[in-house]
Tab-separated table of C-alpha atoms and ligand atoms in Angstrom:
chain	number	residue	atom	x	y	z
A	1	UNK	CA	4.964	25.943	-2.721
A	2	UNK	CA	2.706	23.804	-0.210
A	3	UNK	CA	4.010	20.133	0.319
A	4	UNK	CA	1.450	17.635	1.265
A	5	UNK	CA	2.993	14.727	2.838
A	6	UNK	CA	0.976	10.810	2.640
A	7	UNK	CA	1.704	7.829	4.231
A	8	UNK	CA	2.881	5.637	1.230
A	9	UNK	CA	2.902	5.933	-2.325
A	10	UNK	CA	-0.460	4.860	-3.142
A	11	UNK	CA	-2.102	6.822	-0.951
A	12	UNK	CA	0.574	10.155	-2.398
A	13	UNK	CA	-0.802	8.485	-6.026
A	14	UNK	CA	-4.209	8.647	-4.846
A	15	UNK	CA	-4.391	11.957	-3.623
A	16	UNK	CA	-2.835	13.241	-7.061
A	17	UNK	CA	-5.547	11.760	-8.924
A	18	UNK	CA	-7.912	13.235	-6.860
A	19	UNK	CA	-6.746	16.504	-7.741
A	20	UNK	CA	-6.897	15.913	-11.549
A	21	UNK	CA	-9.900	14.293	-11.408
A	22	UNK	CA	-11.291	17.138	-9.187
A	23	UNK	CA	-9.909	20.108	-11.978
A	24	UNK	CA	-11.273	18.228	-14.894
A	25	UNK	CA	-14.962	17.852	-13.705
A	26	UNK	CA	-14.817	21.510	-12.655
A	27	UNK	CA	-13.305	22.796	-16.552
A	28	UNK	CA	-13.896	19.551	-18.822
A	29	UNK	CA	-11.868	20.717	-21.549
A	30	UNK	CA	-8.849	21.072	-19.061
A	31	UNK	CA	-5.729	21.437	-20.532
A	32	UNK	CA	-3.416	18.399	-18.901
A	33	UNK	CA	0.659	18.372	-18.768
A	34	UNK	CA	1.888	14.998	-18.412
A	35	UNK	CA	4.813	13.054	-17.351
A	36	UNK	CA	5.934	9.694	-17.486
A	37	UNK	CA	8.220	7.499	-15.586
A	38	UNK	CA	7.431	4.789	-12.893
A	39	UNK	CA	5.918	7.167	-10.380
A	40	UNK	CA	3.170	8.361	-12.529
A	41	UNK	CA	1.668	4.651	-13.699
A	42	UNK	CA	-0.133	4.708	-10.219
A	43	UNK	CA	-1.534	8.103	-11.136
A	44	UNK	CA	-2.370	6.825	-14.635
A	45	UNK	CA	-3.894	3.775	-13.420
A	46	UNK	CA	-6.638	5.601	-10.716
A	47	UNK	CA	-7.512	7.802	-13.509
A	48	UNK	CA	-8.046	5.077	-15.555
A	49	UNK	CA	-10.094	3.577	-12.635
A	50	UNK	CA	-12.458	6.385	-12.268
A	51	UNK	CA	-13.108	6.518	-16.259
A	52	UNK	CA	-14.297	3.210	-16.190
A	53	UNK	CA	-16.189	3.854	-13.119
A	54	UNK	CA	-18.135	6.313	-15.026
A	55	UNK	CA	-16.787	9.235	-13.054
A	56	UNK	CA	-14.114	10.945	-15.270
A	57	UNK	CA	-14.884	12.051	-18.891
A	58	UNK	CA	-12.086	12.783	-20.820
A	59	UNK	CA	-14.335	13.714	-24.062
A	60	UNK	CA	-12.833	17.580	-24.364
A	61	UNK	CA	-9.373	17.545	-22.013
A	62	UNK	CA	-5.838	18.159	-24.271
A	63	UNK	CA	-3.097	16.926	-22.906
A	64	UNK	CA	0.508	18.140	-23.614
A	65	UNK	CA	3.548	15.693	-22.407
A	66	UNK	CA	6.651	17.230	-21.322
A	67	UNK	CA	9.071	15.040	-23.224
A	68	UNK	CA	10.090	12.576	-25.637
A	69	UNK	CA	13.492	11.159	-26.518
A	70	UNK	CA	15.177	12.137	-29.709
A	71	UNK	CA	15.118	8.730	-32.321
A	72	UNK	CA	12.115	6.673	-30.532
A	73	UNK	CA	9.307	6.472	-32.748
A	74	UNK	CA	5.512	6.041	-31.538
A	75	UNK	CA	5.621	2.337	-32.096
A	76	UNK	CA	8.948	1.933	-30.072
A	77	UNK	CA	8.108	0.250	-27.029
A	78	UNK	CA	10.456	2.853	-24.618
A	79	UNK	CA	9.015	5.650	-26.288
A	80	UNK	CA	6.955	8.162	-24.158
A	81	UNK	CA	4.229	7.884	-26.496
A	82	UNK	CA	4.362	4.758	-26.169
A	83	UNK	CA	4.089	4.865	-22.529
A	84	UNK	CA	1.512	7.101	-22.698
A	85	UNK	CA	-0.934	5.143	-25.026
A	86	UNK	CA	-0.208	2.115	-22.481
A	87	UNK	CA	-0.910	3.751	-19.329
A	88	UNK	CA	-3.203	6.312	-19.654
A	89	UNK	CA	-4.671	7.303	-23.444
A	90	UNK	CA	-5.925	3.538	-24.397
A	91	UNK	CA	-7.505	3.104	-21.169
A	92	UNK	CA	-9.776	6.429	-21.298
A	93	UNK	CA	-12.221	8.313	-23.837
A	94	UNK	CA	-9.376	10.850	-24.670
A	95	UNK	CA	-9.434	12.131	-28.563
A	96	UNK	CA	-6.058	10.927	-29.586
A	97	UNK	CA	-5.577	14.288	-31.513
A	98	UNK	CA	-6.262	15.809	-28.393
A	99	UNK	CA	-3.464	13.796	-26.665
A	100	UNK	CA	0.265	15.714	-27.953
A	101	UNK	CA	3.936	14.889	-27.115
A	102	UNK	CA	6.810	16.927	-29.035
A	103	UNK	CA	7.806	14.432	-31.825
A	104	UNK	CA	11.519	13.047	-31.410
A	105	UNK	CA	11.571	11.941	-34.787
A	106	UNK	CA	10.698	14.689	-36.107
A	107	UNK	CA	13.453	15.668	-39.166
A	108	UNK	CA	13.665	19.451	-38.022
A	109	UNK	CA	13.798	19.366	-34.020
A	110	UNK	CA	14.361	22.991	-33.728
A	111	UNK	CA	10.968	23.352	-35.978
A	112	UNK	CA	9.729	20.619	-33.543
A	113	UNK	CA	10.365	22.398	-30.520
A	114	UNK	CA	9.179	26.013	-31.633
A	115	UNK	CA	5.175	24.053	-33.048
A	116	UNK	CA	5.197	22.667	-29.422
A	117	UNK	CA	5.465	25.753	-27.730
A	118	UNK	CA	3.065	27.528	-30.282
A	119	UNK	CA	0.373	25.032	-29.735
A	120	UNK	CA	0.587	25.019	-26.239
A	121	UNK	CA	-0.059	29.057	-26.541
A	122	UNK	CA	-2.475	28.133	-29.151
A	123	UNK	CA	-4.470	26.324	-26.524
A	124	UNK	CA	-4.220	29.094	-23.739
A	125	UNK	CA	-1.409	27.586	-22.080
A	126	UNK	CA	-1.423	24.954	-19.332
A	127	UNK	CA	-3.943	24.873	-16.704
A	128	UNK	CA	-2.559	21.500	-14.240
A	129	UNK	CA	1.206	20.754	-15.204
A	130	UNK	CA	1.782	17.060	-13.446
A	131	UNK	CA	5.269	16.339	-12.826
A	132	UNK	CA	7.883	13.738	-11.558
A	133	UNK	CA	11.679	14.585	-10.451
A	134	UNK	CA	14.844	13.001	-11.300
A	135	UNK	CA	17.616	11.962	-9.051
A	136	UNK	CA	19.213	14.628	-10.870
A	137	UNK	CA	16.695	17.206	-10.283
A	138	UNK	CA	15.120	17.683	-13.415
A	139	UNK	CA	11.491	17.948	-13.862
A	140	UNK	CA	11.087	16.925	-17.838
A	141	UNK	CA	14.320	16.693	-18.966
A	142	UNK	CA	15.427	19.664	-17.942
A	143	UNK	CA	19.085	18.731	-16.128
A	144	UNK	CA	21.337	20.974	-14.244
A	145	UNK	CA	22.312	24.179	-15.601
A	146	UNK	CA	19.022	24.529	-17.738
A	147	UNK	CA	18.222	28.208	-17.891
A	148	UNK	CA	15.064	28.059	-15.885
A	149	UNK	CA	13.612	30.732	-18.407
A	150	UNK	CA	14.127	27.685	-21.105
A	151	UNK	CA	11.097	26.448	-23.412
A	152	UNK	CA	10.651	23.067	-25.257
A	153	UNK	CA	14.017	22.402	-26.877
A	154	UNK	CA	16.654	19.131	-26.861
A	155	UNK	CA	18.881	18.331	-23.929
A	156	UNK	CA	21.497	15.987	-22.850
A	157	UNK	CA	20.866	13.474	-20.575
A	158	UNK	CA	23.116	13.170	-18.017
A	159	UNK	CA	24.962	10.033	-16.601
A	160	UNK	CA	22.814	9.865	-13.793
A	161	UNK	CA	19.257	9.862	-15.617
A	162	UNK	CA	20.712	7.247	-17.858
A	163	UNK	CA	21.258	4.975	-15.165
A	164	UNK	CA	17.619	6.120	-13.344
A	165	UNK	CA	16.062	5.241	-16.429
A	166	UNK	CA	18.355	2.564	-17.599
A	167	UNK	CA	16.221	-0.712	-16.207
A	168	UNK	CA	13.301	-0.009	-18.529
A	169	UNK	CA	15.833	-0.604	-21.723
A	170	UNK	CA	16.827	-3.761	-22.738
A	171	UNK	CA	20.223	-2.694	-21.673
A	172	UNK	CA	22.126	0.726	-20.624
A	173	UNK	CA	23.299	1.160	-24.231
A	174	UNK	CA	20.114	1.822	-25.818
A	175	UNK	CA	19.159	4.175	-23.789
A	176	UNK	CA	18.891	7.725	-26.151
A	177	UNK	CA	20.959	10.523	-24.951
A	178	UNK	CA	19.211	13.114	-25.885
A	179	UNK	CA	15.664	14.588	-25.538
A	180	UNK	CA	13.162	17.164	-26.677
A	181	UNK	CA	11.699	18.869	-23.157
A	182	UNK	CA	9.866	21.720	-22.350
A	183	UNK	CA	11.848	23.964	-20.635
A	184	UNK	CA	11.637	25.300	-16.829
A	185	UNK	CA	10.206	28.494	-18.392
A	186	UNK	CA	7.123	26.605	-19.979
A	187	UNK	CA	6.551	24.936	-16.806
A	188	UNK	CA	6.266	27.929	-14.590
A	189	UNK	CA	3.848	29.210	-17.075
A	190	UNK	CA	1.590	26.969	-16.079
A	191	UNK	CA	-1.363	27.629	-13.973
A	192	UNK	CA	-1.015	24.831	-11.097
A	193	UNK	CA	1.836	22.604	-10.708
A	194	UNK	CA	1.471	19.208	-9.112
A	195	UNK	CA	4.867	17.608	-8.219
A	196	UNK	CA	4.694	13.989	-7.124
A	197	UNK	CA	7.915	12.262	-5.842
A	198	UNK	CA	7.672	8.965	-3.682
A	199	UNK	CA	10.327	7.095	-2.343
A	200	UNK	CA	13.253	6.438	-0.389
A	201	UNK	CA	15.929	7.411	-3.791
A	202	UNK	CA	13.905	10.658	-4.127
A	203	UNK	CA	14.032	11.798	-0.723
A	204	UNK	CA	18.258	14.106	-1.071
A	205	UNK	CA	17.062	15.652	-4.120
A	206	UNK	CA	13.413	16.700	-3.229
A	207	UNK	CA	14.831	18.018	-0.125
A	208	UNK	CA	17.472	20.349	-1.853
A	209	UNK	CA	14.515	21.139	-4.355
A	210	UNK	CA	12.236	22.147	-1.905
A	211	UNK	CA	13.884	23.575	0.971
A	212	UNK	CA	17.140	24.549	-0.864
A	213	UNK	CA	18.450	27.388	-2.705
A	214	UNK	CA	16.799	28.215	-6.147
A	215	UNK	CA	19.492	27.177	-8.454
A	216	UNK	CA	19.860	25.735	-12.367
A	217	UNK	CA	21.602	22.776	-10.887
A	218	UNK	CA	18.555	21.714	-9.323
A	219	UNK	CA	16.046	22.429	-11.764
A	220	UNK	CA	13.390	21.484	-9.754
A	221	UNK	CA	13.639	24.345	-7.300
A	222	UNK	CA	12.734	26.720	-9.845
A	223	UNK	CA	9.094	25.626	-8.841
A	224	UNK	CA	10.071	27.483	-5.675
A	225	UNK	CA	9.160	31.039	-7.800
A	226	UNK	CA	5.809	29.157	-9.097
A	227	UNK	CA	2.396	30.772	-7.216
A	228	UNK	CA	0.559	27.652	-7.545
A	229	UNK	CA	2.631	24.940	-7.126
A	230	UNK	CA	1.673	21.230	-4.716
A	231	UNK	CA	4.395	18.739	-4.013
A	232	UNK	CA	2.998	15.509	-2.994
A	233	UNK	CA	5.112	13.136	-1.626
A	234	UNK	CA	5.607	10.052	0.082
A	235	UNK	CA	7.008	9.416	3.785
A	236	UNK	CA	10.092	8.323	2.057
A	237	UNK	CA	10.205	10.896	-0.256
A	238	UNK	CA	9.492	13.411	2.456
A	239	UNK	CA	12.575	11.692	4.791
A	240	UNK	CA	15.195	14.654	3.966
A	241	UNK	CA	12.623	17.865	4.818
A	242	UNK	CA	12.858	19.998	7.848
A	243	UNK	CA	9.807	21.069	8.422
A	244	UNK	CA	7.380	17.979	7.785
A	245	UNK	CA	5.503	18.757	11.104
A	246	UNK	CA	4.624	22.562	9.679
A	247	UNK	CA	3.755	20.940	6.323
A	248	UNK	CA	1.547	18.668	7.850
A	249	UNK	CA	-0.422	20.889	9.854
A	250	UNK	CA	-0.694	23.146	7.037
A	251	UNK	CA	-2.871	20.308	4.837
A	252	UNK	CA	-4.871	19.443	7.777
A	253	UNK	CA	-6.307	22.965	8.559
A	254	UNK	CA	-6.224	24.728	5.215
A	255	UNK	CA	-10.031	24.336	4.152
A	256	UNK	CA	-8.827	24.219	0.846
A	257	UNK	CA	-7.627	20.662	1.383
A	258	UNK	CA	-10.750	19.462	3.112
A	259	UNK	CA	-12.231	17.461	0.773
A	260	UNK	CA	-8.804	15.729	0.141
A	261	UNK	CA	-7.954	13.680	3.833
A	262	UNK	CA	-9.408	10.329	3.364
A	263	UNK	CA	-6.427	10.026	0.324
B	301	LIG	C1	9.364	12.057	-17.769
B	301	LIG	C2	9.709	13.130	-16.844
B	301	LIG	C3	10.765	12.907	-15.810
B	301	LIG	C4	10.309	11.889	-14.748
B	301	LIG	C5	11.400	11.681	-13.698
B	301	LIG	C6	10.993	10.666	-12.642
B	301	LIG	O1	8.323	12.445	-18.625
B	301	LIG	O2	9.145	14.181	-16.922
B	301	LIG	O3	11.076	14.136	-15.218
B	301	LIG	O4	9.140	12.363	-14.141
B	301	LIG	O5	12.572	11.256	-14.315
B	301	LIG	O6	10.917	9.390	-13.197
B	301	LIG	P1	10.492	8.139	-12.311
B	301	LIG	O7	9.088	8.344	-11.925
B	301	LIG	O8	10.657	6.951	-13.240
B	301	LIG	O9	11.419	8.103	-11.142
């Protein structure tokens, strides 16, 4: 795990695009795992910002989201396809049949779950997972106790990602309480993880996620057994870490990260 601390949010939201934009115009036919949430509509927004600059082509990238909740159709306005169409897919030159999210209408969810995971294989897996955390820990959906060998399947929400989520619903009610999600399992499959967190609410839970023990109650440390795995994070995000000096040094001498300063 390498954590690459920025000075605020935009430039943390920058930096992430960066390293998407950087992947695709090395493999354009990347295959993409998305999040949503308020975090990633920065992300979403530079990306969209360097397509209509003329320097991203999303003509062959597939994208695979990591969740949807159960009973939101497309058209519902808190639906992650929804979200997704907004902030990201209307905005570039994606295929839209390139562009999937596990369906949470769909009549046979355990059917659902199990054509998710097979077209993700079908595909050659993930090559860039992006990812948000919860207050609760998860990455997706995936809240404590997940098995972190899990794949796409429904969970639960719990109290506290109903209320994190709560304000973008009309009111607490109608938000769904359950979800399809990949599981932990998919995730570390993945080639590269990119974990971006900013924010003073994030900063407990990245800090037991990242310097914490590996546990199913924070689902997000799992990424701790992941080879390839960035965390980029805020000042406020980062305000719970140890060892922010070591990190710090680390992204200013690794030549790797060069190219990637000025963010
Ligand atoms: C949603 C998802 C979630 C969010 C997380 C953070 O697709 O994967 O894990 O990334 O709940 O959400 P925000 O950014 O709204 O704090």
């Amino acid at each position: 795990m390498q954590v690459i601390i920025r000075d605020d949010e935009n430039s943390a939201a920058n930096l992430t695009a960066a390293i998407i934009a950087r992947r695709l115009c090395e493999k354009p036919d990347l295959v993409l795992g998305l999040a949503t949430g308020r975090t990633m509509e920065l992300v979403y927004a530079r990306l969209a910002e360097m397509h209509r600059a003329g320097k991203l082509d999303f003509t062959h990238c597939r994208t695979f989201n990591l969740d949807e909740y159960i009973g939101l159709a497309p058209e519902n306005v808190n639906s992650y396809r929804y979200y997704m169409n907004k902030h990201l897919f209307g905005k570039i030159n994606i295929k839209m049949e390139n562009t999937h999210l596990p369906d949470g209408v769909a009549i046979d969810l355990k059917k659902e779950c199990l054509a998710y995971d097979q077209k993700i294989k079908d595909v050659g897996g993930i090559n860039l997972q992006l990812l948000g955390i919860g207050e609760s820990g998860h990455i997706g959906f995936n809240e404590p106790l997940s098995s972190l060998l899990s794949r796409t399947r429904d969970k639960t929400l719990t109290e506290t990602t109903i209320a994190q989520n709560a304000p973008l619903f009309k009111s607490r009610d109608q938000v769904p309480r359950r979800a399809l999600t990949m599981g932990i399992g998919n995730i570390l499959e993945s080639h590269t993880c990119l974990l971006l967190a900013t924010g003073k609410r994030k900063a407990e839970i990245i800090a037991k996620a990242v310097e914490g023990p590996i546990t199913s109650m924070v689902s997000a440390s799992a990424l701790q057994l992941h080879p390839h795995c960035h965390v980029i994070l805020d000042e406020d995000a980062a305000g719970g870490l140890q060892e922010t000096d070591y990190y710090k040094w680390i992204f200013r001498n690794e030549p790797d990260w060069q190219e990637f300063q000025d963010y």
